[in-house]
Protein backbone atom coordinates (compact mmCIF):
# COMPACT_ATOMS: atom_id res chain seq x y z
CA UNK A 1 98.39 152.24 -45.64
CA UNK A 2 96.11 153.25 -42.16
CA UNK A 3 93.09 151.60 -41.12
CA UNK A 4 90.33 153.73 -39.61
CA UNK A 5 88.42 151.79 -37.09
CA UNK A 6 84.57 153.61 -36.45
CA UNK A 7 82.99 152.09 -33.38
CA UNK A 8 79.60 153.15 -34.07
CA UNK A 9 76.63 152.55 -31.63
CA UNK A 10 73.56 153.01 -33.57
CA UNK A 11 69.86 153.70 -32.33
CA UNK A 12 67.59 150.33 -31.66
CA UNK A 13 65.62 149.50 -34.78
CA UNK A 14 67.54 151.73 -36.98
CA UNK A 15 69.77 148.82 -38.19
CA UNK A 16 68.97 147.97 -41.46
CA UNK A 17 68.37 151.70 -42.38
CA UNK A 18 71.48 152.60 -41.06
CA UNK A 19 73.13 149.71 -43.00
CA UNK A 20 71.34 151.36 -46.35
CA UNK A 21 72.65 154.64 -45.37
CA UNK A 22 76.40 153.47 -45.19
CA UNK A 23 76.16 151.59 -47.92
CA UNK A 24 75.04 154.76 -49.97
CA UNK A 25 77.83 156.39 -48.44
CA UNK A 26 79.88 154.54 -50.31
CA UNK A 27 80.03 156.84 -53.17
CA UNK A 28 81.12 159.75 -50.91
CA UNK A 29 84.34 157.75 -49.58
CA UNK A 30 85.04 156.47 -53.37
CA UNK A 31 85.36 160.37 -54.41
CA UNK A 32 88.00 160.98 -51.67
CA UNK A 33 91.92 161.53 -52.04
CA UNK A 34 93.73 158.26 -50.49
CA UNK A 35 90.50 156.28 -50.15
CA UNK A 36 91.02 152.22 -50.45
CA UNK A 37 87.77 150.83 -49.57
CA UNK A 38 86.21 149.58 -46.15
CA UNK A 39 84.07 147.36 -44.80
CA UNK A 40 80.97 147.74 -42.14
CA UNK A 41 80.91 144.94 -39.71
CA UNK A 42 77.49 144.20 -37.52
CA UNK A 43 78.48 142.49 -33.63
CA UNK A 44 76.68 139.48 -32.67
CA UNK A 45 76.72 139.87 -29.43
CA UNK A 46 75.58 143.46 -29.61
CA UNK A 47 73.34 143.89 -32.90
CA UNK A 48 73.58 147.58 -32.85
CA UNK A 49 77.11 147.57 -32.25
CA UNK A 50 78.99 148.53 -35.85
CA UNK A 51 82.59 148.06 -36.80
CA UNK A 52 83.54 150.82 -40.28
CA UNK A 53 86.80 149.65 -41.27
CA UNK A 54 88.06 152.15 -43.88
CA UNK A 55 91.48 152.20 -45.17
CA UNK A 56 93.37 155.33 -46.40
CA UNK A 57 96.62 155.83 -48.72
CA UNK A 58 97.76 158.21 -45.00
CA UNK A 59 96.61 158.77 -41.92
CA UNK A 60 96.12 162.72 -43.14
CA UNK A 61 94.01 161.24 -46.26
CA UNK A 62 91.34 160.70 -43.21
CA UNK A 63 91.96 163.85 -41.29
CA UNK A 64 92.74 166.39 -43.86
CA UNK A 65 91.67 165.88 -46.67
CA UNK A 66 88.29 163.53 -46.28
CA UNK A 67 86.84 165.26 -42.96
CA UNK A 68 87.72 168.84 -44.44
CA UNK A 69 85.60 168.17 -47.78
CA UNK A 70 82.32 168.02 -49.12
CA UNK A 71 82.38 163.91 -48.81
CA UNK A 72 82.70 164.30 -45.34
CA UNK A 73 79.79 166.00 -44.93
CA UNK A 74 77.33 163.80 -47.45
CA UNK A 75 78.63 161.06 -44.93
CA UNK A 76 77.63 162.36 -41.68
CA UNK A 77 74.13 163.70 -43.37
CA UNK A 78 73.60 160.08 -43.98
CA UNK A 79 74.44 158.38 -41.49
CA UNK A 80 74.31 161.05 -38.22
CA UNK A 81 71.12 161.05 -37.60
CA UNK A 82 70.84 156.83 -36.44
CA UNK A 83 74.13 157.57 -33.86
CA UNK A 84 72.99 156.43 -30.91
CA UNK A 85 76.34 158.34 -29.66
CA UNK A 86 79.28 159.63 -30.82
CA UNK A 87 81.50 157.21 -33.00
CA UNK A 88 84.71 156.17 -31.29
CA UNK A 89 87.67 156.27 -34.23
CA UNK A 90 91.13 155.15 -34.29
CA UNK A 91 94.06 154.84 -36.95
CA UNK A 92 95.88 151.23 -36.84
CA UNK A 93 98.81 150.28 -38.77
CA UNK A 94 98.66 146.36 -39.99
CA UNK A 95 101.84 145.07 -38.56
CA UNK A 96 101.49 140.77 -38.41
CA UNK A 97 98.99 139.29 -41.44
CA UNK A 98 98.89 135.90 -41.35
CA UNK A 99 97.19 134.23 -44.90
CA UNK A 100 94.70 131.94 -45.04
């Protein structure tokens, strides 16, 4: 199991549409091959600062097979258009989880 981090800067005032957006999104990730859920996480110290943590079956789940479909695309139609800038993305591998 990968993690995709999205650093995602979005325009100012298009927070809570771009919030709606994502979450609409949500569909397009749930049709895709390897797809495990994520989570969109607002910064406090910079409100238009967003955190998409997504996590895939494989890293090529994410590169292959969900940015060479039609999901990928419904994604970025949704959500493109409040970028401030290009997302920055990266693939992590969970290797210490402590419980709470």
């Amino acid at each position: 199991m990968i993690t995709e981090i999205a650093q995602i800067d979005v325009k100012p005032g298009s927070e809570a549409d771009f919030e709606a957006a994502v979450a609409k999104a949500g569909a397009a990730f749930g049709r895709s091959k390897g797809f495990h859920g994520f989570e969109l996480h607002r910064s406090i110290e910079k409100p238009q600062r967003y955190r998409l943590l997504v996590k895939w079956e494989t890293l090529e789940n994410h590169t292959v097979d969900f940015r060479g479909s039609e999901n990928f695309t419904e994604w970025r139609g949704l959500v493109s258009g409040f970028f401030a800038a290009p997302p920055e993305v990266e693939h992590t591998n969970t290797v210490v989880t402590i419980p709470g």
